[in-house]
Structures are given as C-alpha cells and as structure tokens.
Amino acid sequence: MSRFNRSACAGVIALVFLAGVAIQCTPSQPASRRGGAAVQSDVALAAQKTYVAPGDLDTYYMFASGGHSGQVYVYGIPSMRHLASIPVFTPYPATGYGFDDDSKKMLGDLTWGDVHHPALSETKGDYDGRWLFINEMNGRIARIDLRDFKTKQILGPVPNLHGNHASSFVTPNTEYAMMATRFSRPVPQRPVGVDKYATEYKGIIAGVKIDPKSGEMSLAWQILMPPFDYDLGDAGKLASDGWMFFSSYNSERAIGKLEVTASQRDQDYIAAVDWRAAEKAIAEGKGDTIAGVKVLDPQKVPGIVYLMPCGKSPHGVDVSPDGKWIIGSGKLQGVTTAFNFEKMQTAIRNKDFQGEEDGIPVLKYASIKDAEVQVGLGPLHTQFGPDGWAYTSLFVDSAIAKWKLGTWEVVDKAPMSYSIGHLSAAEGDTVSPDGNYLVGLNKLSHGRHLSVGPSQPESSQLLDITEEKMKLLYDAFTEPEPHYAQIIKADKIKTIEVYPKEENKHPLAIWDIKDAGVSRNGKKVTVKMIVVRSTFTPTAFEVQAGDEVTVAITNIEQTTDELHGFGLLDYNINLVIDPGETKTVTFTAKKGGVFAYYCTNFCSALHQEMQGYMIVK
Ligand code: K7E
Ligand code: CUA
C-alpha cells in the first residue's frame, strides 16, 4: 500500500515537471500537432501512470521472448524498464553463460535458438512464480528458475518433432509443458522426397512431464499427427481442464510456395487433445516406440484427439479464464470464432463429425461455435481481463479490439504502431486475470524511436485497461523479437540474494584459502580457486602445455550482488560466479606462455587489482 502512495506522490511531481516541459515545448511543437490542452493532459496522465520514482519498484514483471537472440528479456511494468536479460539458448558473456562446464554442456552443439512462447508455471491455473518455461525452434524447451532467474535445464532436441513452434504452454497445475511440430517431416526421420509430403511426412504433438517438486522436465509421450503446420496452443482450464488446443495451418498438406498452396481451403483446424486420455493410454502400454519415444497413433488409439474446423491459417488459439470458450480465427479474417467447450464435448459424444483426417474425427463447425465476433481484420491472439473482457490483436488493422465474452460485443479499439503480433495482459493467461495493463507487442515499428540504421528499433506499447476505453501510456523499446510475453505480479516472485553456503554441494567447492591450489593426476590438472574481494587465490598457477585443466572457482562471498568474474585472456573463457556459487571450466592448455586472468565483474574499489597469471610451460 505504502508503495502505491509513494508512487502516486511521485507521479504528481512528474506531472508538474511534465507540464513545465510542455509549456517550454509549445513554440517548437505547434498546438495542432499536439492536439491542444486535452492531449497535453492525457500525456501528463500517461506519464504519471508509468512513472516509477527513483527508489520505487514496478508492480509487475514481464517476461518477453527474445526470438532468435535465444534469450528472455525481463521488463518492469508500468515503467517498461528493461531489468535483465536471461540467456537460455545462446552464450552470454555478461553472465558467463555458455562458458562454464555446466552451461556449455546444457547448450551442447547448438549455440543459438529461436524462442517464442514463455510460459510461467501455474498452480490451480494461477501463475505461482516458480519457473518460466520457454520453447525453441530446434526442438527444445528450457526451464528458468525464478529464484535466481537462471536457466537450469534444456530438454531436447527431442526426436520426431521438428520446428518446435507451438510450445511451451503449460497445463493449470504445471503437469505438462507442450511441444508441437511446425515443419512436418518423416517420422521416424529419414530422407523422403517432398513429393511424398502428404502421406509420408507427419506432425508430432508432445507432452513434456514436469516434476512438481524440482521442475525437472522429461519427455512423456508424443501423438502422431497429420502433416499440418502446428502453430500455437493453450491449455484448457477449469471447465476444459485436461484438454490442450493447438492451431494449425496447411491442412492442404501442400509444399512449395505455402502462401499460395496452403491457402486453398477456407478452413484449417484447431487440434483438441485430451491429454489425460493420452496419459492413460501410455500408462496402459499403448503406443509404438519410435526413436526411443512412446508415440500414440490416433488411428490405433481413438479418443485422444479431435479437429475443430477454424478460419484458414489461424495463428493464436486462446482459452477464456473460465475455460468455457476457445478463441481462434483465420489470420486474414475480419472475425474471430468463440468455440464452446461444452458443445464440443456434446459433438464428441454424439459423433457429430463432418469427416476425418488420418483417422482423427473432424467436428462440425456449426455444432461447436458459439459466435463469430466482429473484431476487425487480421485477428491473431486474444488475451483476457477480469469480468469477461477479451482483447484481440489485429495485425492487418494494426489495432487491439476489446470485446466481451458471452455478449460478443466489441466495445473499443486502440490503434497500435504498427502491426501488432502477440499481446500480453497482466496475469492474462490465468483463471483470474488482473486487467490493469496490456502490452501490444508490435512486429513492425517504424519511427517510434531514434533511427539506428536499416533495422528499426522494435516498439511495444503499454496500455491502461482499467477503464472502458483503452489508453495508450507508453512506447517502450523491446529487444527483438518479442513474439510473446507473460506478465506476473511482482510479489509472486521470491528471489534469493545469495546462494547459501550450506546449500552448495559442489564437489570442488572450497571455503578456506588454505584449501586453494593445484593438484595433478597424470595430464589432468585441477585448480581449486577462491574468489573474494578483491583477490583470486591462487594469484598464479602453472600447468604443462597439453594438460587438461579444470579451474573450479568458488565465490565465498555471502553478500548480495558481490559477483566476481574470471576472464582468461586468449583462451576464450569468461565465467561469472555469484556469491556462494562454484563454477568450473575445463580446457586444454594448448597455447604456451603467460596468460592473465582478471575479474570481469565490478566488485569493489580494488576490482581493478583483482588479477592473476596462468603460466603454460
Ligand atoms: Cu511471432 Cu507466437 Cu512465434 Cu505470433 S509468434 S505474432
Ligand atoms: Cu571481483 Cu571485480
């Protein structure tokens, strides 16, 4: 509460300050351009609402996909300040990620990844602030621990599934994160010409089981699907708990220029997966083992998946907070469809089918739809607020439409600059969305920021959605490419300040300077090192050319933010060790001579003195 009061006071100061600026600006900014007094007061109000005073903190975290940077970016809302970059699928020298033995091993041979959809862990359909999952196109999924904002596990590349786009959506109690194929290919993988695409290529939907205590992910099962391009997904909740929905395009099973060949039919599909039935089938021993994975074929195991016809080339598919409706549409349509989960169940019971695809029943569109909502052109994704409010991004119209579940009435539209893709609402994928804030994640932002050359800085726009009309508050730079983001209440995340000494179980950890030093076993050399303000112990060590050297560094600090780096020149090594942490790096001392190591992370007034030498004889 006091935080809010302080913010409000600071906001008033900002307002006064801004009014001053506005007056000074008047001569160079004609009133016609600024729209006069009304606009100025709107601007001042928007500034007040996004102003987080020095010393004050944001009320939400936003976790945004970093696209093919392979990272996740963390923002504060409402300030839209960039708080942190979390490296996931790519090395990042700033945190030493991808340089020490453990993270290097986790990355494997792939040093890039294209991340799309972050998914916060949930308990009873609400974000619980424990983990963040994120998918990647090379068939992988990662878990970030929200205690320390670090990547702890990368699962994959998983077999059979290629181009993991429709991922990493979690179920309401984080039983599963999901994966699905964007680029169908032969299953099992083998060289088959594209002329056999329609029959020999297959899609895969996969369930990744998550350990409720540790968050450890393991591949549980896969479902063999027709060769469509699976695009996005969302888990059923409350009324539809136990189901998972995936949009797909290219029901034509076409190849070549998909923009033409995959747009022949008027409708594509949303695949509805009964994941509990899949789980049960696996438990009963059904499924064939392909490339070491249990794969369920819907021809042999009926009842685990159904297809819902949907406008052609759908993108997003989103389940309403109460789980009663599934929202999806063709991405070039002017309407979005609200499918009724109850009607879908009735249609399944009554075998109200209009056909089948590779043995999977296709439900009748007319039997399962409740409404076609007139949202506007190019509906992509829908997010939710409290009281049945829904917000749909419109790529073609470059706007957001606000509408109501149940009455299907569109009540407001907010223009976006420009060409919005995903959008993200505060706690927007939960059973109890907050409202308050909505962020439009724009795809093509031109002229919203100072020019930096041919690549225009991306812009995400923060909207106030507390009132009937949506109000634009702020244009923030977001690192490309923010495909999707999730916004969680800040007080749900409990971070640690240091790694407690008692919890450090690393076999090479040492806490006493007298234990530091070099030991040799044949050609293997282990250097146990301690870092603490502002010295490396040892400050020098010798090895023989050709030795396999492991440097194990323990940061014995127990003070928050006392990180130390270990940059070893000419050897392409830079670790960052947090307080209480032990990290190792193993390399062959190929180059002879003298090589300095130094602390790369500012730690004290004597940070510059924190250095040492490796001598390779
Ligand atoms: Cu860019 Cu979800 Cu991969 Cu939509 S995705 S806009
Ligand atoms: Cu240790 Cu800088």
XYZ file of C-alpha atoms in Angstrom, residues 76-515:
440
model
C 9.196 -3.944 -15.155
C 5.634 -2.721 -15.590
C 4.458 0.033 -15.637
C 7.878 1.636 -16.171
C 8.693 -0.734 -19.074
C 12.306 -0.617 -17.914
C 14.498 -3.471 -19.115
C 15.630 -5.174 -15.897
C 17.537 -8.234 -17.031
C 18.465 -10.473 -19.931
C 18.321 -14.193 -19.247
C 20.461 -16.221 -21.634
C 18.773 -19.523 -22.453
C 19.827 -20.985 -25.800
C 22.841 -18.810 -26.525
C 26.088 -17.973 -24.716
C 26.116 -14.628 -22.929
C 29.460 -13.364 -21.665
C 27.776 -10.824 -19.366
C 26.694 -13.644 -17.057
C 29.351 -16.157 -18.123
C 26.567 -18.383 -19.507
C 27.774 -20.915 -22.046
C 31.414 -20.654 -20.882
C 31.464 -22.773 -17.733
C 31.298 -26.586 -17.964
C 27.655 -26.996 -16.861
C 26.016 -24.384 -19.080
C 28.255 -25.339 -22.015
C 27.113 -28.940 -21.654
C 23.476 -27.809 -21.420
C 23.774 -25.863 -24.706
C 25.522 -28.744 -26.485
C 26.359 -28.206 -30.135
C 23.668 -25.574 -30.658
C 24.694 -22.057 -29.745
C 21.576 -20.351 -30.994
C 17.883 -20.877 -30.542
C 14.719 -19.151 -31.708
C 12.498 -18.704 -28.659
C 8.825 -17.838 -28.975
C 6.450 -18.520 -26.116
C 7.348 -18.113 -22.450
C 5.059 -19.949 -20.019
C 5.030 -19.239 -16.294
C 4.404 -22.231 -14.039
C 0.897 -22.433 -12.638
C -0.882 -23.793 -9.570
C -4.669 -24.132 -9.911
C -4.494 -22.037 -13.067
C -2.675 -19.099 -11.478
C 0.952 -18.150 -12.008
C 2.881 -19.368 -8.967
C 6.198 -17.588 -9.604
C 8.338 -20.741 -9.512
C 9.562 -21.357 -13.052
C 9.443 -19.991 -16.543
C 9.417 -22.412 -19.465
C 10.323 -21.386 -22.975
C 10.345 -23.184 -26.311
C 12.827 -23.019 -29.118
C 12.527 -23.997 -32.771
C 15.344 -26.601 -32.756
C 13.016 -28.937 -30.847
C 13.955 -27.797 -27.364
C 12.313 -26.441 -24.254
C 14.048 -24.818 -21.269
C 13.281 -24.184 -17.633
C 14.344 -20.967 -15.918
C 14.268 -20.905 -12.117
C 12.651 -17.695 -10.873
C 14.586 -17.874 -7.591
C 17.718 -16.743 -9.401
C 16.488 -16.049 -12.969
C 18.820 -18.648 -14.440
C 18.359 -21.390 -16.990
C 18.515 -24.721 -15.179
C 17.534 -27.278 -17.797
C 17.284 -27.631 -21.542
C 15.324 -30.639 -22.810
C 15.951 -31.759 -26.381
C 16.288 -31.557 -29.261
C 13.573 -34.190 -28.891
C 13.251 -36.896 -31.557
C 10.494 -36.985 -34.210
C 9.346 -33.396 -33.670
C 10.772 -30.714 -35.991
C 10.465 -26.941 -35.601
C 9.013 -26.614 -32.111
C 6.812 -23.523 -32.512
C 3.518 -24.479 -30.813
C 5.138 -24.611 -27.389
C 5.724 -24.189 -24.321
C 2.194 -23.714 -22.945
C 1.714 -25.271 -19.512
C -1.327 -27.007 -18.032
C -3.096 -25.470 -14.971
C -1.018 -27.328 -12.375
C 2.147 -27.416 -14.469
C 1.651 -31.137 -15.076
C 2.926 -30.650 -18.615
C 4.534 -28.191 -20.961
C 3.702 -28.865 -24.604
C 5.605 -29.113 -27.837
C 4.373 -29.399 -31.438
C 5.797 -29.573 -34.925
C 5.809 -26.590 -37.231
C 7.705 -28.366 -40.015
C 6.383 -31.858 -40.559
C 8.883 -34.427 -41.719
C 9.059 -38.220 -41.991
C 8.604 -39.977 -38.631
C 10.910 -41.711 -37.944
C 13.339 -39.272 -39.538
C 14.657 -40.496 -42.939
C 15.316 -38.920 -46.342
C 11.982 -38.934 -48.232
C 11.321 -36.507 -51.120
C 8.819 -33.679 -50.596
C 6.630 -35.204 -53.343
C 5.542 -37.708 -50.658
C 4.769 -34.909 -48.175
C 1.018 -35.540 -47.885
C 1.378 -39.177 -46.861
C 4.902 -39.769 -45.573
C 5.510 -36.613 -43.568
C 3.976 -36.292 -40.079
C 3.424 -33.736 -37.378
C 4.016 -34.500 -33.700
C 2.406 -33.173 -30.538
C 4.427 -33.906 -27.407
C 3.721 -33.790 -23.685
C 6.688 -32.834 -21.506
C 6.114 -34.006 -17.939
C 7.216 -31.617 -15.207
C 8.244 -32.843 -11.774
C 6.080 -30.898 -9.304
C 8.915 -30.542 -6.760
C 12.037 -29.964 -8.819
C 10.592 -28.723 -12.102
C 12.704 -31.352 -13.901
C 11.304 -31.941 -17.413
C 11.099 -35.305 -19.169
C 9.543 -36.265 -22.491
C 6.425 -38.290 -21.608
C 4.624 -39.077 -24.872
C 4.019 -37.998 -28.429
C 0.979 -38.101 -30.700
C 1.360 -38.758 -34.430
C -0.485 -36.018 -36.333
C -1.309 -35.247 -39.979
C 1.358 -33.157 -41.752
C -0.062 -29.725 -40.915
C 1.996 -26.839 -39.514
C 1.149 -26.640 -35.800
C 1.356 -23.028 -34.800
C 0.191 -22.089 -31.320
C -1.504 -23.600 -28.300
C -3.214 -23.054 -24.994
C -4.230 -25.355 -22.183
C -7.833 -25.865 -21.173
C -8.609 -24.714 -17.627
C -11.458 -25.065 -15.101
C -14.358 -26.198 -17.380
C -11.927 -27.502 -20.002
C -9.148 -28.715 -17.693
C -7.480 -31.796 -19.125
C -7.548 -30.543 -22.708
C -4.984 -28.799 -24.827
C -5.630 -26.838 -28.029
C -3.272 -26.291 -30.952
C -3.912 -24.142 -34.011
C -2.593 -25.407 -37.342
C -2.359 -24.300 -40.950
C -1.651 -26.109 -44.217
C -4.461 -28.642 -43.924
C -3.933 -28.784 -47.725
C -0.728 -30.773 -46.960
C 0.902 -28.607 -49.577
C 4.532 -27.922 -50.345
C 6.363 -25.191 -52.261
C 5.046 -21.633 -52.020
C 2.857 -22.112 -48.961
C 1.485 -18.568 -49.139
C -0.392 -19.787 -52.219
C -0.518 -23.572 -51.924
C -1.559 -23.636 -48.255
C -4.350 -21.102 -48.718
C -6.631 -23.169 -50.965
C -9.102 -24.316 -48.355
C -11.411 -21.953 -46.474
C -10.780 -23.685 -43.204
C -7.880 -25.182 -41.293
C -8.024 -26.803 -37.874
C -7.553 -26.402 -34.177
C -6.460 -29.751 -32.738
C -8.077 -30.557 -29.374
C -6.034 -33.035 -27.353
C -7.431 -34.885 -24.339
C -4.052 -35.061 -22.564
C -5.413 -37.095 -19.668
C -6.602 -39.722 -22.172
C -3.142 -39.673 -23.777
C -1.547 -40.099 -20.362
C -3.885 -43.021 -19.613
C -3.186 -44.718 -22.951
C 0.546 -44.555 -22.256
C 0.002 -45.963 -18.745
C -1.928 -48.844 -20.337
C 1.084 -49.592 -22.520
C -0.411 -48.315 -25.777
C 1.739 -46.558 -28.344
C 4.687 -47.547 -30.514
C 8.258 -46.740 -29.667
C 9.749 -44.508 -32.360
C 13.307 -43.221 -31.862
C 13.035 -44.139 -28.201
C 9.778 -42.255 -27.572
C 6.289 -43.665 -26.935
C 4.170 -42.391 -29.832
C 0.379 -42.675 -29.886
C -1.240 -43.055 -33.306
C -4.835 -41.714 -33.200
C -5.819 -44.353 -35.830
C -4.996 -47.051 -33.286
C -5.851 -45.121 -30.114
C -9.098 -43.241 -30.795
C -10.432 -40.560 -28.438
C -7.234 -38.672 -27.692
C -7.505 -36.003 -30.371
C -10.221 -34.218 -32.399
C -10.052 -31.493 -35.019
C -12.099 -28.301 -34.810
C -12.506 -26.504 -38.166
C -11.363 -22.896 -37.966
C -10.914 -19.973 -40.410
C -7.952 -20.591 -42.718
C -4.379 -20.099 -41.499
C -5.145 -19.443 -37.844
C -2.398 -18.160 -35.588
C -3.316 -17.847 -31.904
C -5.705 -20.083 -30.008
C -6.679 -18.938 -26.533
C -8.861 -20.372 -23.783
C -11.024 -17.991 -21.733
C -10.254 -17.698 -17.978
C -13.272 -19.873 -17.053
C -12.286 -22.443 -19.663
C -15.677 -22.323 -21.399
C -14.552 -20.833 -24.694
C -11.725 -21.434 -27.099
C -10.964 -18.395 -29.257
C -9.382 -18.824 -32.673
C -9.646 -17.444 -36.188
C -8.153 -17.271 -39.635
C -5.469 -14.620 -39.544
C -6.811 -12.821 -42.621
C -10.435 -12.862 -41.472
C -12.474 -9.994 -40.042
C -13.946 -12.128 -37.258
C -12.711 -14.401 -34.524
C -14.606 -17.530 -33.525
C -15.615 -18.406 -29.982
C -15.880 -22.200 -29.768
C -17.955 -23.581 -26.916
C -16.202 -26.321 -24.957
C -19.492 -27.854 -23.746
C -20.818 -28.031 -27.323
C -17.552 -29.620 -28.370
C -17.982 -32.344 -25.743
C -21.580 -32.933 -26.873
C -20.447 -33.194 -30.506
C -17.825 -35.764 -29.492
C -20.419 -37.797 -27.558
C -22.906 -37.668 -30.452
C -20.226 -38.372 -33.065
C -21.305 -35.149 -34.749
C -18.428 -35.296 -37.234
C -18.034 -33.791 -40.714
C -15.137 -36.015 -41.752
C -11.744 -37.220 -40.653
C -8.016 -36.651 -41.262
C -5.755 -39.684 -40.882
C -8.308 -41.269 -38.561
C -8.846 -38.130 -36.450
C -12.533 -37.068 -36.351
C -13.316 -33.548 -37.581
C -16.090 -31.903 -35.550
C -18.826 -29.913 -37.279
C -18.013 -26.193 -37.183
C -21.686 -25.169 -36.848
C -22.176 -27.541 -33.920
C -19.322 -26.250 -31.777
C -19.176 -22.499 -32.437
C -20.978 -20.003 -30.239
C -20.184 -16.793 -32.081
C -18.148 -15.081 -34.726
C -17.041 -11.873 -33.080
C -16.641 -8.860 -35.391
C -13.247 -7.826 -34.040
C -11.702 -6.434 -37.240
C -9.132 -7.531 -39.793
C -6.296 -9.909 -39.074
C -7.080 -11.313 -35.623
C -4.016 -13.070 -34.214
C -4.060 -13.521 -30.460
C -6.533 -12.965 -27.637
C -5.817 -12.077 -24.028
C -8.226 -11.674 -21.156
C -9.086 -9.294 -18.357
C -11.499 -9.681 -15.438
C -15.305 -9.610 -15.911
C -15.277 -11.411 -19.255
C -13.250 -8.832 -21.162
C -11.222 -10.080 -24.087
C -8.565 -8.258 -26.112
C -7.713 -9.411 -29.621
C -4.692 -8.209 -31.561
C -5.414 -7.282 -35.196
C -2.354 -7.464 -37.412
C -3.956 -6.094 -40.576
C -5.905 -3.331 -38.827
C -2.875 -2.656 -36.599
C -5.101 -2.351 -33.553
C -6.429 -4.076 -30.465
C -10.154 -4.823 -30.189
C -11.769 -5.015 -26.759
C -14.842 -7.219 -26.577
C -16.977 -9.143 -24.146
C -17.284 -12.899 -23.753
C -20.907 -14.016 -23.881
C -22.404 -10.857 -25.416
C -19.718 -10.851 -28.147
C -19.965 -7.089 -28.333
C -16.907 -5.122 -29.485
C -16.703 -2.002 -27.304
C -13.387 -0.346 -28.113
C -10.444 -0.334 -30.469
C -6.953 1.039 -29.835
C -4.590 1.673 -32.757
C -1.104 0.152 -32.498
C 2.097 1.455 -34.097
C 2.472 -0.751 -36.014
C 1.248 -4.196 -36.906
C 0.764 -5.842 -33.575
C 1.532 -9.556 -33.206
C 1.021 -11.032 -29.770
C -0.332 -9.057 -26.861
C 0.040 -9.707 -23.165
C -2.249 -8.760 -20.271
C -1.383 -8.717 -16.586
C -1.827 -12.322 -15.372
C -3.580 -12.687 -18.732
C -3.299 -16.473 -19.194
C -4.584 -17.352 -15.726
C -8.026 -18.231 -14.365
C -8.110 -14.760 -12.734
C -6.614 -12.083 -14.966
C -5.847 -8.728 -13.322
C -6.769 -6.245 -16.043
C -4.759 -3.069 -15.247
C -2.184 -3.343 -18.037
C -1.993 -4.689 -21.558
C 1.115 -4.670 -23.736
C 0.928 -4.725 -27.529
C 3.990 -6.500 -28.940
C 4.380 -4.829 -32.309
C 6.002 -6.535 -35.263
C 6.946 -3.561 -37.438
C 7.662 -0.375 -35.564
C 8.734 2.460 -37.788
C 9.755 5.849 -36.477
C 8.798 5.175 -32.876
C 12.362 5.658 -31.677
C 15.529 7.423 -32.876
C 16.830 5.746 -36.012
C 19.707 3.311 -35.640
C 20.005 2.319 -39.290
C 18.092 -0.107 -41.503
C 16.766 -2.163 -38.597
C 14.173 -0.036 -36.843
C 14.077 -0.423 -33.053
C 11.092 -2.532 -32.023
C 8.327 -0.929 -30.060
C 5.960 -2.426 -27.521
C 3.090 -0.319 -26.336
C 1.753 -0.243 -22.805
C -1.978 0.344 -22.414
C -4.036 1.198 -19.383
C -7.093 -1.107 -19.402
C -8.631 -0.119 -16.072
C -11.389 1.869 -17.756
C -13.891 1.285 -20.536
C -11.612 2.825 -23.158
C -8.096 1.504 -23.516
C -5.485 4.260 -23.124
C -2.016 4.249 -24.625
C 0.531 5.007 -21.906
C 3.975 4.332 -23.253
C 6.089 3.240 -26.203
C 8.966 1.115 -24.991
C 11.881 -0.356 -26.850
C 11.797 -4.121 -26.569
C 14.645 -6.285 -27.735
C 13.694 -8.160 -30.896
C 11.769 -10.242 -31.270
C 9.099 -10.236 -28.612
C 6.885 -12.935 -30.074
C 5.099 -13.455 -26.804
C 5.404 -12.266 -23.217
C 3.741 -13.038 -19.894
C 3.120 -10.584 -17.066
C 3.112 -11.685 -13.427
C 2.504 -9.772 -10.180
C 5.896 -8.780 -8.790
C 5.162 -10.006 -5.263
C 4.670 -13.576 -6.520
C 8.352 -13.886 -7.316
C 10.681 -14.586 -4.409
C 14.271 -14.207 -5.481
C 17.299 -15.168 -3.424
C 20.087 -12.719 -2.572
C 22.981 -15.178 -2.307
C 23.458 -18.936 -2.672
C 23.624 -20.057 0.968
C 26.927 -21.752 1.799
C 25.069 -24.752 3.321
C 23.306 -25.413 0.008
C 26.496 -25.523 -2.064
C 27.064 -29.251 -2.635
C 29.561 -28.838 -5.464
C 32.289 -31.495 -5.090
C 35.007 -28.970 -5.923
C 33.738 -26.178 -3.647
C 36.223 -24.843 -1.096
C 35.633 -22.181 1.543
C 39.060 -21.796 3.145
C 42.010 -20.083 1.431
C 44.322 -22.889 2.635
C 42.400 -25.425 0.517
